[in-house]
Amino acid sequence: MTRMAGGHSPRSLGAATRRWAAAFSALLAAAPAAAQLDPPSWTRPIAPVPLIGPITYVGTEGLAAYLIRTDAGAILIDATMEQNVPSIARNIVASGVPLRQVKLILVSHAHFDHVAGLAAMKRATGAKVVAGTRDAAALESGTPPGETDYGIIRFPAVTVDRRVRDGDRVRLGKVVLRAVATPGHTPGCTTWTMRIVDRGRARDVVFPCSISVAGNRLIGNRRYPTIVTDFRGSFARLAALPADVVLPAHPEGADVFARQRAGTLVAPGLLRTMVLKSRDDFDRELAKQAKAAQAGTAR
């Protein structure tokens, strides 16, 4: 019998999950040609990785989806790409959580690599979708916000059940996550924070929204004119945020797997280091785009 990631057979995962896997198996073949330019790790399945406390990594090798168990069901942070839904669903079930026990899906930001699977995952789980209010319109239209140098990559539209603003709290059972508005990468980019108890000690866990430029137009962005100001504010805010454990939307950004294997997920100071590097990258890219814009005007 064919074995799946984590040593679970298709039979052990249940008929419902098998049906979802079959329903989405054709998506890889149907994916647009542009998707082939994405890193292979974004769609490479891996086994679920228990991280710390109630948090398990259930995403692919290169795109994070985090499962948080509570006494009233589970919370999923991000659904990644549409073709990843079957593997994430398998990982959720392999982690001991039936799909219908996923009650909330929290969104980091409205870019296809993190939300294209959102509509399918919502159908599979029946979960409510929670997202930053400034990204809600993009999610419900399937069109990302802002302007980029790679054009528009649309994704399946999804209804946002709750729109959150900075400081809003989302509760499921005894678990509470706080929304921290960190716009720039998208207008509604939302960093999620929670406190857990690890070996008798309280730990602040941060799921930072992306702060990379990643093709965003910083000069003359008509659809997002405040992008530069927003980025700068988010750098300052994230650098000051208490963070014992950092779990980003792209796991390599914090060496999540290597730290998990080494037992060094608890790393105070890591978030600030990441932010300062991203700020330097941003400043270089802003200067580059400004120079190019000036040269274009001169011509």
C-alpha positions as a Markdown table, in Angstrom:
| # | Residue | x | y | z |
|---|---|---|---|---|
| 1 | Met | 0.0 | 0.0 | 0.0 |
| 2 | Thr | 1.2 | 3.5 | -0.9 |
| 3 | Arg | 2.4 | 5.4 | 2.2 |
| 4 | Met | 2.0 | 9.2 | 2.7 |
| 5 | Ala | 4.0 | 11.8 | 4.5 |
| 6 | Gly | 4.2 | 11.0 | 8.2 |
| 7 | Gly | 3.7 | 7.2 | 7.7 |
| 8 | His | -0.1 | 7.4 | 7.3 |
| 9 | Ser | -1.8 | 5.3 | 4.6 |
| 10 | Pro | -4.6 | 6.7 | 2.5 |
| 11 | Arg | -7.0 | 4.3 | 4.3 |
| 12 | Ser | -6.1 | 5.7 | 7.7 |
| 13 | Leu | -6.8 | 9.3 | 6.7 |
| 14 | Gly | -10.5 | 8.7 | 6.0 |
| 15 | Ala | -12.8 | 8.8 | 3.0 |
| 16 | Ala | -13.5 | 12.6 | 3.2 |
| 17 | Thr | -9.8 | 13.5 | 3.0 |
| 18 | Arg | -9.3 | 11.0 | 0.1 |
| 19 | Arg | -12.1 | 12.6 | -1.8 |
| 20 | Trp | -10.6 | 16.1 | -1.3 |
| 21 | Ala | -7.2 | 14.8 | -2.4 |
| 22 | Ala | -8.8 | 13.2 | -5.6 |
| 23 | Ala | -10.8 | 16.4 | -6.3 |
| 24 | Phe | -7.7 | 18.5 | -6.3 |
| 25 | Ser | -5.2 | 16.1 | -8.0 |
| 26 | Ala | -5.9 | 17.6 | -11.4 |
| 27 | Leu | -5.0 | 21.1 | -10.2 |
| 28 | Leu | -1.2 | 20.6 | -10.7 |
| 29 | Ala | -1.8 | 19.8 | -14.4 |
| 30 | Ala | -4.1 | 22.7 | -14.8 |
| 31 | Ala | -1.9 | 25.2 | -13.1 |
| 32 | Pro | -0.9 | 28.2 | -15.2 |
| 33 | Ala | 2.5 | 28.3 | -16.9 |
| 34 | Ala | 3.5 | 31.2 | -14.7 |
| 35 | Ala | 3.3 | 28.9 | -11.7 |
| 36 | Gln | 6.3 | 26.9 | -13.1 |
| 37 | Leu | 8.5 | 29.9 | -12.3 |
| 38 | Asp | 7.7 | 29.6 | -8.6 |
| 39 | Pro | 10.3 | 27.7 | -6.4 |
| 40 | Pro | 9.6 | 23.9 | -6.5 |
| 41 | Ser | 9.7 | 23.9 | -2.7 |
| 42 | Trp | 6.4 | 25.9 | -2.6 |
| 43 | Thr | 4.5 | 22.8 | -3.8 |
| 44 | Arg | 6.7 | 20.1 | -2.4 |
| 45 | Pro | 4.8 | 18.1 | 0.3 |
| 46 | Ile | 6.4 | 17.3 | 3.6 |
| 47 | Ala | 5.2 | 15.5 | 6.7 |
| 48 | Pro | 3.7 | 17.6 | 9.5 |
| 49 | Val | 6.3 | 19.0 | 11.9 |
| 50 | Pro | 5.3 | 19.4 | 15.6 |
| 51 | Leu | 6.9 | 22.7 | 16.6 |
| 52 | Ile | 6.2 | 24.0 | 20.1 |
| 53 | Gly | 3.2 | 23.8 | 22.4 |
| 54 | Pro | 0.0 | 23.4 | 20.4 |
| 55 | Ile | 1.5 | 24.5 | 17.1 |
| 56 | Thr | 2.3 | 22.1 | 14.2 |
| 57 | Tyr | 3.7 | 23.0 | 10.8 |
| 58 | Val | 1.3 | 21.5 | 8.1 |
| 59 | Gly | 2.4 | 23.4 | 5.0 |
| 60 | Thr | 4.7 | 22.5 | 2.2 |
| 61 | Glu | 8.5 | 22.7 | 2.2 |
| 62 | Gly | 8.5 | 26.3 | 1.2 |
| 63 | Leu | 5.1 | 27.7 | 2.1 |
| 64 | Ala | 4.0 | 27.7 | 5.7 |
| 65 | Ala | 0.6 | 26.7 | 7.1 |
| 66 | Tyr | 0.4 | 26.5 | 10.9 |
| 67 | Leu | -2.1 | 24.4 | 12.8 |
| 68 | Ile | -2.9 | 25.5 | 16.3 |
| 69 | Arg | -4.9 | 23.0 | 18.5 |
| 70 | Thr | -7.3 | 24.3 | 21.1 |
| 71 | Asp | -9.9 | 22.8 | 23.4 |
| 72 | Ala | -12.6 | 23.9 | 21.0 |
| 73 | Gly | -11.1 | 22.8 | 17.7 |
| 74 | Ala | -8.2 | 24.1 | 15.6 |
| 75 | Ile | -7.0 | 27.2 | 14.0 |
| 76 | Leu | -5.1 | 27.2 | 10.7 |
| 77 | Ile | -2.9 | 30.1 | 9.6 |
| 78 | Asp | -2.8 | 30.4 | 5.8 |
| 79 | Ala | -3.8 | 27.8 | 3.2 |
| 80 | Thr | -1.0 | 28.6 | 0.7 |
| 81 | Met | -1.5 | 27.6 | -3.0 |
| 82 | Glu | -4.5 | 25.9 | -4.4 |
| 83 | Gln | -2.6 | 22.8 | -5.4 |
| 84 | Asn | -1.3 | 22.4 | -1.9 |
| 85 | Val | -4.7 | 21.9 | -0.3 |
| 86 | Pro | -4.7 | 18.1 | -0.5 |
| 87 | Ser | -1.3 | 17.8 | 1.2 |
| 88 | Ile | -2.2 | 20.3 | 3.9 |
| 89 | Ala | -5.5 | 18.5 | 4.5 |
| 90 | Arg | -3.6 | 15.2 | 4.8 |
| 91 | Asn | -1.2 | 16.8 | 7.3 |
| 92 | Ile | -4.0 | 18.2 | 9.4 |
| 93 | Val | -5.6 | 14.8 | 9.7 |
| 94 | Ala | -2.2 | 13.1 | 10.2 |
| 95 | Ser | -1.7 | 15.6 | 13.2 |
| 96 | Gly | -4.9 | 14.1 | 14.8 |
| 97 | Val | -7.3 | 16.9 | 13.8 |
| 98 | Pro | -10.3 | 16.0 | 11.6 |
| 99 | Leu | -10.8 | 18.6 | 8.9 |
| 100 | Arg | -14.2 | 19.7 | 10.2 |
| 101 | Gln | -12.5 | 20.5 | 13.6 |
| 102 | Val | -10.6 | 23.4 | 11.9 |
| 103 | Lys | -12.9 | 26.2 | 12.9 |
| 104 | Leu | -10.9 | 29.3 | 11.9 |
| 105 | Ile | -8.5 | 30.1 | 9.1 |
| 106 | Leu | -6.4 | 33.2 | 9.8 |
| 107 | Val | -4.8 | 35.1 | 6.8 |
| 108 | Ser | -1.4 | 36.7 | 6.7 |
| 109 | His | -1.8 | 38.6 | 3.4 |
| 110 | Ala | -3.6 | 38.5 | 0.1 |
| 111 | His | -1.0 | 37.1 | -2.3 |
| 112 | Phe | -1.7 | 34.0 | -4.3 |
| 113 | Asp | 1.1 | 31.9 | -2.7 |
| 114 | His | -0.6 | 32.2 | 0.7 |
| 115 | Val | -4.3 | 32.5 | -0.1 |
| 116 | Ala | -5.0 | 30.7 | -3.5 |
| 117 | Gly | -6.0 | 27.6 | -1.5 |
| 118 | Leu | -8.2 | 29.5 | 0.9 |
| 119 | Ala | -11.5 | 29.0 | -0.8 |
| 120 | Ala | -10.9 | 25.2 | -1.2 |
| 121 | Met | -9.7 | 24.9 | 2.4 |
| 122 | Lys | -12.8 | 26.7 | 3.6 |
| 123 | Arg | -15.0 | 24.3 | 1.7 |
| 124 | Ala | -13.1 | 21.3 | 3.0 |
| 125 | Thr | -13.3 | 22.4 | 6.7 |
| 126 | Gly | -16.3 | 24.7 | 7.0 |
| 127 | Ala | -14.0 | 27.1 | 8.8 |
| 128 | Lys | -14.5 | 30.9 | 9.1 |
| 129 | Val | -12.0 | 33.1 | 7.4 |
| 130 | Val | -10.4 | 35.9 | 9.3 |
| 131 | Ala | -8.3 | 38.6 | 7.6 |
| 132 | Gly | -7.0 | 42.1 | 7.9 |
| 133 | Thr | -9.7 | 44.6 | 6.9 |
| 134 | Arg | -7.5 | 46.3 | 4.3 |
| 135 | Asp | -7.0 | 43.0 | 2.4 |
| 136 | Ala | -10.6 | 41.9 | 2.6 |
| 137 | Ala | -11.6 | 43.4 | -0.7 |
| 138 | Ala | -8.7 | 41.7 | -2.5 |
| 139 | Leu | -9.6 | 38.4 | -1.0 |
| 140 | Glu | -13.3 | 38.7 | -2.0 |
| 141 | Ser | -12.4 | 39.8 | -5.5 |
| 142 | Gly | -9.6 | 37.4 | -6.1 |
| 143 | Thr | -7.3 | 40.2 | -7.2 |
| 144 | Pro | -4.2 | 41.1 | -5.2 |
| 145 | Pro | -3.8 | 44.7 | -3.9 |
| 146 | Gly | -1.2 | 47.1 | -5.1 |
| 147 | Glu | 1.1 | 47.1 | -8.2 |
| 148 | Thr | 4.1 | 44.8 | -8.8 |
| 149 | Asp | 6.7 | 44.2 | -11.4 |
| 150 | Tyr | 5.4 | 40.7 | -12.2 |
| 151 | Gly | 1.8 | 41.8 | -13.0 |
| 152 | Ile | -1.4 | 40.5 | -11.5 |
| 153 | Ile | -1.7 | 36.9 | -10.3 |
| 154 | Arg | -5.3 | 36.3 | -9.4 |
| 155 | Phe | -6.6 | 33.6 | -7.0 |
| 156 | Pro | -10.0 | 32.1 | -6.2 |
| 157 | Ala | -12.2 | 34.6 | -4.4 |
| 158 | Val | -13.3 | 33.8 | -0.9 |
| 159 | Thr | -15.7 | 35.4 | 1.6 |
| 160 | Val | -14.1 | 37.0 | 4.6 |
| 161 | Asp | -16.2 | 36.1 | 7.6 |
| 162 | Arg | -14.4 | 38.5 | 10.0 |
| 163 | Arg | -12.3 | 41.6 | 9.2 |
| 164 | Val | -9.8 | 42.5 | 11.9 |
| 165 | Arg | -8.0 | 45.7 | 12.7 |
| 166 | Asp | -4.9 | 46.3 | 14.6 |
| 167 | Gly | -5.2 | 45.0 | 18.2 |
| 168 | Asp | -8.3 | 42.9 | 17.6 |
| 169 | Arg | -8.3 | 39.5 | 19.3 |
| 170 | Val | -9.4 | 36.2 | 17.9 |
| 171 | Arg | -10.4 | 33.5 | 20.4 |
| 172 | Leu | -11.1 | 29.8 | 20.0 |
| 173 | Gly | -11.6 | 27.9 | 23.3 |
| 174 | Lys | -8.8 | 29.0 | 25.6 |
| 175 | Val | -6.5 | 30.2 | 22.8 |
| 176 | Val | -6.3 | 33.8 | 21.9 |
| 177 | Leu | -4.4 | 35.4 | 19.0 |
| 178 | Arg | -3.9 | 39.1 | 18.5 |
| 179 | Ala | -3.9 | 40.8 | 15.1 |
| 180 | Val | -1.0 | 43.3 | 14.6 |
| 181 | Ala | -1.4 | 45.4 | 11.5 |
| 182 | Thr | 2.0 | 45.4 | 9.6 |
| 183 | Pro | 1.1 | 46.8 | 6.2 |
| 184 | Gly | 3.5 | 47.3 | 3.3 |
| 185 | His | 3.8 | 43.9 | 1.6 |
| 186 | Thr | 0.0 | 44.3 | 1.2 |
| 187 | Pro | -2.2 | 47.0 | 2.8 |
| 188 | Gly | -3.9 | 44.4 | 5.1 |
| 189 | Cys | -0.7 | 42.4 | 5.9 |
| 190 | Thr | -1.4 | 41.0 | 9.4 |
| 191 | Thr | 1.0 | 39.6 | 11.9 |
| 192 | Trp | -0.5 | 37.2 | 14.4 |
| 193 | Thr | 0.8 | 36.8 | 17.9 |
| 194 | Met | -0.1 | 34.4 | 20.8 |
| 195 | Arg | 1.3 | 33.4 | 24.1 |
| 196 | Ile | 1.9 | 29.7 | 25.0 |
| 197 | Val | 3.4 | 27.9 | 27.9 |
| 198 | Asp | 6.4 | 25.8 | 27.0 |
| 199 | Arg | 8.0 | 23.7 | 29.7 |
| 200 | Gly | 6.4 | 25.9 | 32.4 |
| 201 | Arg | 7.6 | 29.1 | 30.8 |
| 202 | Ala | 5.4 | 31.7 | 29.0 |
| 203 | Arg | 6.6 | 32.3 | 25.4 |
| 204 | Asp | 5.5 | 34.9 | 22.9 |
| 205 | Val | 5.0 | 33.4 | 19.5 |
| 206 | Val | 4.9 | 35.7 | 16.4 |
| 207 | Phe | 3.7 | 34.7 | 13.0 |
| 208 | Pro | 5.1 | 37.8 | 11.1 |
| 209 | Cys | 3.5 | 38.9 | 7.9 |
| 210 | Ser | 6.0 | 39.3 | 5.1 |
| 211 | Ile | 8.1 | 42.5 | 5.1 |
| 212 | Ser | 10.0 | 41.8 | 1.8 |
| 213 | Val | 9.5 | 44.1 | -1.2 |
| 214 | Ala | 9.1 | 41.0 | -3.4 |
| 215 | Gly | 8.3 | 42.8 | -6.6 |
| 216 | Asn | 6.2 | 45.5 | -5.1 |
| 217 | Arg | 6.3 | 48.9 | -6.9 |
| 218 | Leu | 7.5 | 51.4 | -4.3 |
| 219 | Ile | 7.5 | 54.4 | -6.6 |
| 220 | Gly | 4.3 | 55.6 | -8.2 |
| 221 | Asn | 2.2 | 52.7 | -6.9 |
| 222 | Arg | -1.2 | 54.2 | -7.8 |
| 223 | Arg | -3.2 | 51.3 | -6.2 |
| 224 | Tyr | -1.2 | 51.6 | -3.0 |
| 225 | Pro | 0.1 | 55.1 | -2.7 |
| 226 | Thr | 1.1 | 54.8 | 1.0 |
| 227 | Ile | 3.2 | 51.7 | 0.5 |
| 228 | Val | 6.6 | 53.3 | 1.5 |
| 229 | Thr | 5.2 | 54.9 | 4.7 |
| 230 | Asp | 3.4 | 51.6 | 5.6 |
| 231 | Phe | 6.6 | 49.6 | 5.2 |
| 232 | Arg | 8.6 | 51.9 | 7.3 |
| 233 | Gly | 6.0 | 51.9 | 10.1 |
| 234 | Ser | 5.9 | 48.1 | 10.0 |
| 235 | Phe | 9.6 | 47.7 | 10.3 |
| 236 | Ala | 9.6 | 49.8 | 13.5 |
| 237 | Arg | 6.7 | 48.0 | 14.9 |
| 238 | Leu | 7.9 | 44.5 | 14.3 |
| 239 | Ala | 11.4 | 45.3 | 15.5 |
| 240 | Ala | 9.9 | 46.3 | 18.9 |
| 241 | Leu | 7.5 | 43.3 | 19.2 |
| 242 | Pro | 8.2 | 40.8 | 21.9 |
| 243 | Ala | 9.0 | 37.5 | 20.2 |
| 244 | Asp | 10.5 | 34.3 | 21.7 |
| 245 | Val | 9.5 | 32.2 | 18.7 |
| 246 | Val | 9.3 | 33.4 | 15.1 |
| 247 | Leu | 7.2 | 31.4 | 12.6 |
| 248 | Pro | 7.0 | 33.2 | 9.2 |
| 249 | Ala | 5.0 | 32.5 | 6.1 |
| 250 | His | 8.1 | 31.3 | 4.4 |
| 251 | Pro | 9.8 | 28.9 | 6.8 |
| 252 | Glu | 13.3 | 29.5 | 5.5 |
| 253 | Gly | 13.0 | 33.1 | 6.6 |
| 254 | Ala | 13.6 | 31.9 | 10.2 |
| 255 | Asp | 15.2 | 28.5 | 9.6 |
| 256 | Val | 12.2 | 27.0 | 11.1 |
| 257 | Phe | 13.0 | 23.4 | 10.3 |
| 258 | Ala | 16.7 | 23.6 | 11.3 |
| 259 | Arg | 15.8 | 25.3 | 14.6 |
| 260 | Gln | 13.1 | 22.7 | 15.3 |
| 261 | Arg | 15.6 | 19.9 | 14.8 |
| 262 | Ala | 18.2 | 21.6 | 16.9 |
| 263 | Gly | 15.8 | 22.6 | 19.7 |
| 264 | Thr | 16.4 | 26.3 | 19.2 |
| 265 | Leu | 13.0 | 27.6 | 18.1 |
| 266 | Val | 13.1 | 29.8 | 21.2 |
| 267 | Ala | 15.3 | 32.6 | 19.9 |
| 268 | Pro | 14.7 | 36.1 | 21.4 |
| 269 | Gly | 16.2 | 38.7 | 19.1 |
| 270 | Leu | 15.7 | 36.7 | 15.9 |
| 271 | Leu | 12.7 | 38.8 | 14.8 |
| 272 | Arg | 14.6 | 42.1 | 15.2 |
| 273 | Thr | 17.5 | 40.7 | 13.2 |
| 274 | Met | 15.2 | 39.6 | 10.4 |
| 275 | Val | 13.5 | 43.0 | 10.4 |
| 276 | Leu | 16.7 | 45.0 | 10.2 |
| 277 | Lys | 17.9 | 42.9 | 7.3 |
| 278 | Ser | 14.5 | 43.4 | 5.5 |
| 279 | Arg | 14.7 | 47.1 | 6.2 |
| 280 | Asp | 18.2 | 47.3 | 4.6 |
| 281 | Asp | 16.9 | 45.4 | 1.6 |
| 282 | Phe | 13.9 | 47.7 | 1.3 |
| 283 | Asp | 16.1 | 50.8 | 1.4 |
| 284 | Arg | 18.3 | 49.5 | -1.4 |
| 285 | Glu | 15.3 | 48.6 | -3.5 |
| 286 | Leu | 13.7 | 51.9 | -2.9 |
| 287 | Ala | 16.8 | 53.7 | -4.0 |
| 288 | Lys | 17.1 | 51.5 | -7.1 |
| 289 | Gln | 13.5 | 52.2 | -8.1 |
| 290 | Ala | 13.8 | 55.9 | -7.4 |
| 291 | Lys | 16.9 | 56.1 | -9.6 |
| 292 | Ala | 15.1 | 54.2 | -12.4 |
| 293 | Ala | 12.1 | 56.5 | -12.2 |
| 294 | Gln | 14.3 | 59.5 | -12.3 |
| 295 | Ala | 16.1 | 58.2 | -15.3 |
| 296 | Gly | 12.8 | 57.5 | -17.0 |
| 297 | Thr | 11.6 | 61.0 | -16.3 |
| 298 | Ala | 14.8 | 62.5 | -17.7 |
| 299 | Arg | 14.3 | 60.7 | -21.0 |
